[in-house]
Tab-separated table of C-alpha atoms in Angstrom:
chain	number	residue	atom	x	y	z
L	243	UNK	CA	52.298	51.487	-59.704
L	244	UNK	CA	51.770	50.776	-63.359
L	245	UNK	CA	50.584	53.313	-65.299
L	246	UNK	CA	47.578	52.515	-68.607
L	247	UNK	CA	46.495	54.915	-71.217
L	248	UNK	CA	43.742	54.691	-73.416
L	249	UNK	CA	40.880	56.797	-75.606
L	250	UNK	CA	36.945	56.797	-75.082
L	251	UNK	CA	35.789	57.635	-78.316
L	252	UNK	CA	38.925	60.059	-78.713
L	253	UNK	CA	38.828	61.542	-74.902
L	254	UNK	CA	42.129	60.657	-73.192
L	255	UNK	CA	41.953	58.516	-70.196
L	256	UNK	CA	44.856	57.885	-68.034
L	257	UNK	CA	44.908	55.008	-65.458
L	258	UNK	CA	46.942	54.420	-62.126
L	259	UNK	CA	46.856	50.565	-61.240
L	260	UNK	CA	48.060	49.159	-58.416
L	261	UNK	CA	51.053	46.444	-59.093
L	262	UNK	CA	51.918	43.569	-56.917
L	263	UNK	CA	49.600	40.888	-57.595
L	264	UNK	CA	52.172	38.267	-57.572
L	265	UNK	CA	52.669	38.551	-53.467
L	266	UNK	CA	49.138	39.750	-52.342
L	267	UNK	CA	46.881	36.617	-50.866
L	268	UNK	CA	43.675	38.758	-51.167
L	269	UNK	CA	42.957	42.028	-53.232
L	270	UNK	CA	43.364	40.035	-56.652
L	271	UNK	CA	40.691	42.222	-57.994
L	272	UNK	CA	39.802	45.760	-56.746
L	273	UNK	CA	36.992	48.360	-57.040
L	274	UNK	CA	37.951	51.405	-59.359
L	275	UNK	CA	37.149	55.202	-59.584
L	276	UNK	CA	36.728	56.934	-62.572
L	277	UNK	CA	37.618	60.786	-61.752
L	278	UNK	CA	36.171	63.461	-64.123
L	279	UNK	CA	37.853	66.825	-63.172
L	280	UNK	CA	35.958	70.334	-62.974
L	281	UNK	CA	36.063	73.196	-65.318
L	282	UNK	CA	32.786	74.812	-65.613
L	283	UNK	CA	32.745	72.267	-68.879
L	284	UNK	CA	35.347	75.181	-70.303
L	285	UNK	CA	38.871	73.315	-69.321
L	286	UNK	CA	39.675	70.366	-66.783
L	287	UNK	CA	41.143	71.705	-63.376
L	288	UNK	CA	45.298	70.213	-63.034
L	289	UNK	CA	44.014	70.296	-58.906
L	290	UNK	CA	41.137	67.597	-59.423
L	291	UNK	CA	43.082	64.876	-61.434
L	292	UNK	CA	46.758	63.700	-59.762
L	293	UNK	CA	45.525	64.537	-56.374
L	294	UNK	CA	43.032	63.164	-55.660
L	295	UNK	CA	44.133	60.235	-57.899
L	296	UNK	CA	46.628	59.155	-55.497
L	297	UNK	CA	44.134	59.314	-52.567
L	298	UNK	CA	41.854	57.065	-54.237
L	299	UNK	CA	45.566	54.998	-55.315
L	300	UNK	CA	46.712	55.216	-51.854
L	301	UNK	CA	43.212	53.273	-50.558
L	302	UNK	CA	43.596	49.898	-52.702
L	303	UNK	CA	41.435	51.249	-55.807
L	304	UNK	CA	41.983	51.039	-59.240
L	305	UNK	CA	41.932	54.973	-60.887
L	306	UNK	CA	41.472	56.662	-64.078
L	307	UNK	CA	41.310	60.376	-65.093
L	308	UNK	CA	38.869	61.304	-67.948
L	309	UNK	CA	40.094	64.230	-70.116
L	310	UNK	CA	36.278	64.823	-71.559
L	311	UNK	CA	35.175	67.165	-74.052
L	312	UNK	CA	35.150	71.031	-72.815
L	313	UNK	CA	34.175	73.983	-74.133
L	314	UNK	CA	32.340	73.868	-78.175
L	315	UNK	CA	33.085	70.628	-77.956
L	316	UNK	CA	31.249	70.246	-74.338
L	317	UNK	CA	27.378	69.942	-76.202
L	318	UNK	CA	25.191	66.948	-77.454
L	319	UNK	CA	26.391	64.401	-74.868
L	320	UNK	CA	29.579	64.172	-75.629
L	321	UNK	CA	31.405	64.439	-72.662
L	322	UNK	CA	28.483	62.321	-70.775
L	323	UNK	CA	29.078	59.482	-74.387
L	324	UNK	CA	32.706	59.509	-73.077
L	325	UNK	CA	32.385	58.639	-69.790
L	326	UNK	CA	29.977	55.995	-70.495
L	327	UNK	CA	32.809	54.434	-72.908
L	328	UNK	CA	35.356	55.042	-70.143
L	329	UNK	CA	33.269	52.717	-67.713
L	330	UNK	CA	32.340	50.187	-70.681
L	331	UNK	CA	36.750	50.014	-71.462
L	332	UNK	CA	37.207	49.542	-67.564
L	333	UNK	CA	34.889	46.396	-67.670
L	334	UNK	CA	36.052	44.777	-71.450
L	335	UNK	CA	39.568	45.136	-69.326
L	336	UNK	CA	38.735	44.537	-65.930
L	337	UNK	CA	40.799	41.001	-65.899
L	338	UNK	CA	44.242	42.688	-67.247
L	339	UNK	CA	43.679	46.049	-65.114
L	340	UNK	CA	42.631	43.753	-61.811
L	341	UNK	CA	39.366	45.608	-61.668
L	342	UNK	CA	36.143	44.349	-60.367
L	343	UNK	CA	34.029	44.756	-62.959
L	344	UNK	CA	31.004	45.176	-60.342
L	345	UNK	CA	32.480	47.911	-57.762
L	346	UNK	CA	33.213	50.732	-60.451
L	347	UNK	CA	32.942	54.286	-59.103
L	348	UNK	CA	32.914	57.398	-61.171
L	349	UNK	CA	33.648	60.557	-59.173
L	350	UNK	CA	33.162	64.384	-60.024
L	351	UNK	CA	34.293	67.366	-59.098
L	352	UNK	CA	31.970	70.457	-59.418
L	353	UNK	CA	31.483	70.671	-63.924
L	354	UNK	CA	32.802	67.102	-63.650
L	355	UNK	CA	30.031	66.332	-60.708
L	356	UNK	CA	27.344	67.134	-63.164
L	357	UNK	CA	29.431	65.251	-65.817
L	358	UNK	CA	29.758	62.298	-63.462
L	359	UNK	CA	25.240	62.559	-61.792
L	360	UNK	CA	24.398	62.597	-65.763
L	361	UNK	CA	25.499	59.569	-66.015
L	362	UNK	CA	23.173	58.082	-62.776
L	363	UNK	CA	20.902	60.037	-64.000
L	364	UNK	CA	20.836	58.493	-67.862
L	365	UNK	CA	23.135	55.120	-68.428
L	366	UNK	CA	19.185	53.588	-69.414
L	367	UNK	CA	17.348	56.853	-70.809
L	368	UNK	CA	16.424	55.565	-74.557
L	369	UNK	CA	16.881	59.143	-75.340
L	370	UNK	CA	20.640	59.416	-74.972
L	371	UNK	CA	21.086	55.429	-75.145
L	372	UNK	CA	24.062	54.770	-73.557
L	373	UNK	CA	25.326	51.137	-73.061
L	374	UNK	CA	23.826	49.275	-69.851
L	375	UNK	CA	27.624	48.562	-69.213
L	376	UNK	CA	27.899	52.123	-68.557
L	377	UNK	CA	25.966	52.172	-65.429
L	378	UNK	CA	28.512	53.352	-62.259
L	379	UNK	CA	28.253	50.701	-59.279
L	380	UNK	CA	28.441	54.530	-57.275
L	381	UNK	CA	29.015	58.244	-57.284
L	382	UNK	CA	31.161	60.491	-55.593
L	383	UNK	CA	29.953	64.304	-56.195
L	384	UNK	CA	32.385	66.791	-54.754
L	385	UNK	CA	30.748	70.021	-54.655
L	386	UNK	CA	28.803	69.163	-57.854
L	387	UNK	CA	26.972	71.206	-60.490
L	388	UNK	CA	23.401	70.244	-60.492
L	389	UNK	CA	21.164	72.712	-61.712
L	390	UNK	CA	21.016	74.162	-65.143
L	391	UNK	CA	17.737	76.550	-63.873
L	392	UNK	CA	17.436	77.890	-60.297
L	393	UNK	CA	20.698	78.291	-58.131
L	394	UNK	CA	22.615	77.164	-61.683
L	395	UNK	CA	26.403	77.416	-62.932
L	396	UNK	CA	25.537	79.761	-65.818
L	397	UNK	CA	28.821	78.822	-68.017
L	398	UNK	CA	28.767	75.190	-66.890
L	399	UNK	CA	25.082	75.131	-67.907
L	400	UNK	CA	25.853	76.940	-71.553
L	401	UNK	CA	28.727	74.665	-71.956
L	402	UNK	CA	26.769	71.476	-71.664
L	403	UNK	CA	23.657	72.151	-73.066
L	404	UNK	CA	25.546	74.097	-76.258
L	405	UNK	CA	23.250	76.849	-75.999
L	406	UNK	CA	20.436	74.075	-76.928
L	407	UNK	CA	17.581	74.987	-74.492
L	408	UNK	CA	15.619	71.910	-74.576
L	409	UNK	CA	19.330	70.103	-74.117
L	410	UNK	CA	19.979	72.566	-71.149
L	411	UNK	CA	16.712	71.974	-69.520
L	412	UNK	CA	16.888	68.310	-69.651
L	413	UNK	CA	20.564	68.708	-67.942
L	414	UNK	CA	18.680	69.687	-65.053
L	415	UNK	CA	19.740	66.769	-62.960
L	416	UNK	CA	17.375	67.178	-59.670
L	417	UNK	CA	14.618	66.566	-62.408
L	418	UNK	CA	15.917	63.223	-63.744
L	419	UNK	CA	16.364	61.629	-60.802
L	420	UNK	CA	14.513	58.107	-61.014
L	421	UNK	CA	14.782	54.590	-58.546
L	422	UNK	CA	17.750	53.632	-60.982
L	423	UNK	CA	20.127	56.095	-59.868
L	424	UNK	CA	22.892	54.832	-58.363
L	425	UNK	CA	24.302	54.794	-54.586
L	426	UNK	CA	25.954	58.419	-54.299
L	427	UNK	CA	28.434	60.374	-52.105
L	428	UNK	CA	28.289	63.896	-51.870
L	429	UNK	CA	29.791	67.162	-50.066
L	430	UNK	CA	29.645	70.782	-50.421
L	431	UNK	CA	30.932	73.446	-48.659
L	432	UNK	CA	28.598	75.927	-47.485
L	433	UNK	CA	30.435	78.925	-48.472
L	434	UNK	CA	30.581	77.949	-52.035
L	435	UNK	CA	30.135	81.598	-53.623
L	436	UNK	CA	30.768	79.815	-57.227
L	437	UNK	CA	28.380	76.562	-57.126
L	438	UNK	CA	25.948	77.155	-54.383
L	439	UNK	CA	25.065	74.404	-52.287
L	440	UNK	CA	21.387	73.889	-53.271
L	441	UNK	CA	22.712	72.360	-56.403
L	442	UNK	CA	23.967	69.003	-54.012
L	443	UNK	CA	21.174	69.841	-51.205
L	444	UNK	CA	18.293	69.418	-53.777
L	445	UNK	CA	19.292	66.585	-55.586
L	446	UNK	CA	19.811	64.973	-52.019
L	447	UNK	CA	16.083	65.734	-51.022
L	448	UNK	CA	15.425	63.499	-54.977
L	449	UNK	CA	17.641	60.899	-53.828
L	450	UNK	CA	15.656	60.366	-50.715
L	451	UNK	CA	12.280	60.453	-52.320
L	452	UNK	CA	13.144	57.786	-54.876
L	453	UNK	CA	15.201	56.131	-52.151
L	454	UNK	CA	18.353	55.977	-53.274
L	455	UNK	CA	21.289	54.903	-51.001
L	456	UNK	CA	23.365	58.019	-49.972
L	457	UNK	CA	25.159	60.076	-47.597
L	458	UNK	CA	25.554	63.408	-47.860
L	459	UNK	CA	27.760	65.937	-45.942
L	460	UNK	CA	27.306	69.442	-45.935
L	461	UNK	CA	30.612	71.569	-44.551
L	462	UNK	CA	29.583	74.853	-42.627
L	463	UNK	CA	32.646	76.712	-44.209
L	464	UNK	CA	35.465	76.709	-47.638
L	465	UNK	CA	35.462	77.393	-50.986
L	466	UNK	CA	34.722	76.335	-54.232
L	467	UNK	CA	37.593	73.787	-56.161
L	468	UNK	CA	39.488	73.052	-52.989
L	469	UNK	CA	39.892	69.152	-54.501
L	470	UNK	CA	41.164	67.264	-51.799
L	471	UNK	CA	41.889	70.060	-49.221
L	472	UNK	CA	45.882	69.757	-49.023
L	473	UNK	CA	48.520	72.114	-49.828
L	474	UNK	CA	49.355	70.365	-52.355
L	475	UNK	CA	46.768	71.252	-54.875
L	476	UNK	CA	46.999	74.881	-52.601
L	477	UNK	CA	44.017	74.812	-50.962
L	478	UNK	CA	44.400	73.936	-47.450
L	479	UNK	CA	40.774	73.713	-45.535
L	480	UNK	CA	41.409	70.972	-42.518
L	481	UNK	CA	37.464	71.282	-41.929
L	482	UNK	CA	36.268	70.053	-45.731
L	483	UNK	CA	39.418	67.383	-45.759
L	484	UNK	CA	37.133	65.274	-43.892
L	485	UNK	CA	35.440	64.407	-46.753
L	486	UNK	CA	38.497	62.347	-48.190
L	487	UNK	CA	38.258	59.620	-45.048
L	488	UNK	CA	34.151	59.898	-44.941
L	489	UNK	CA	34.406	59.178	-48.835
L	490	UNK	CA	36.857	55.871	-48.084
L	491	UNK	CA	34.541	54.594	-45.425
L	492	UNK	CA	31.319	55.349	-47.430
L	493	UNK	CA	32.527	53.391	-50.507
L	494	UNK	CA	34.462	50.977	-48.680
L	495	UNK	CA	31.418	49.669	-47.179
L	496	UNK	CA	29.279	49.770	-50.249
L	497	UNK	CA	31.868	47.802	-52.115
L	498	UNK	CA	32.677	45.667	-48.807
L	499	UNK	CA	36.273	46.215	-49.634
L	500	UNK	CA	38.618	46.095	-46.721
L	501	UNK	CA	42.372	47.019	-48.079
């Protein structure tokens, strides 16, 4: 494993890269993830970078961690102006980091699901004009913050929008939802007491309006920031760990990558 660093417009990024080129026949190039942690925009969870990292390491792809703006710092698209660098750096770099600049993934975990759907939801808004480059190939939204009205995350939603109420209305992401949103992966657990599951369920009924490819699993049971399931991160739930192998076969497929 070799291990990059760089900065997206002064956000830390971190990047685990698979290594043996020199011996592999096929797998030259690989798809990557881009992981943007939760936090309720306040702080970035230690649970929802390494681990799941090394899943996503441990199935062929090339991963990064974004440490994004949080808290005062959280407002005027920053943390979404970030992420869009952080996908631009992985395609300038895509032949020295073995990427495929074409199969570029950016998965979210609850504050960092929003994070990660603002970015579908406005890579080509002229508003916010982010690069084109920026545009993810594919989401992953692990029990994501959609809402900033209805059913919302109130501190995630006051983070974001930095108490700016036109910002904070136009960071409701169900509502932004256009045909040029890209190919998502979702799950929630239905117990979530902290980010209820009408934030993913609604912006699942958008996707399929606009018809947008996606897959979306709903867990009858767990919690809220259970990251990849595992003791490790100390959140054991063998029911919502399925979403780790549905997620590998889901963007497997769409990337028609076969490790």
């Amino acid at each position: 494993m070799e291990i990059v660093t760089f900065q997206a417009l002064g956000a830390p990024v971190k990047g685990y890269l698979q290594e043996d080129y020199d011996t592999l026949v096929a797998h030259k190039v690989r798809p990557a993830v881009v992981i943007c942690p939760g936090g309720a925009y306040r702080w970035r969870s230690p649970r929802e970078k390494d681990a799941p990292a090394f899943e996503f390491l441990s199935m062929g792809y090339q991963v990064f961690i974004l440490e994004y703006s949080c808290a005062g710092k959280a407002g005027g698209y920053r943390p979404l102006r970030e992420l869009a660098e952080t996908v631009c750096q992985l395609r300038v770099h895509h032949e020295g980091w073995h990427i495929d600049p074409d199969k570029i993934a950016v998965l979210g975990f609850s504050a960092g699901g929003h994070l990660a759907a603002s970015l579908g939801a406005f890579w080509n808004d002229p508003e916010v004009a982010l690069p084109a480059q920026a545009r993810p190939d594919a989401l992953v939204l692990c029990y994501p913050v959609i809402s900033t009205k209805e059913f919302a995350h109130e501190e995630s939603a006051e983070w974001v929008s930095g108490g700016d109420p036109e910002l904070r209305e136009k960071m409701h992401l169900w509502d932004q939802v256009t045909a040029d949103f890209p190919p998502t992966f979702m799950w929630h657990s239905g117990e979530d007491a902290s980010v209820p599951p009408e934030n993913s369920l609604f912006l699942a009924v958008e996707l399929k309006k606009h018809g947008i490819p996606f897959e979306y699993h709903l867990f009858g049971s767990g919690a809220h920031g259970i990251s990849t399931c595992t003791q490790e991160v100390e959140t054991p739930d063998k029911v919502c760990r399925a979403w780790v192998p549905l997620c590998k076969t889901w963007l497997n497929r769409r990337f028609e990558f076969a490790p």
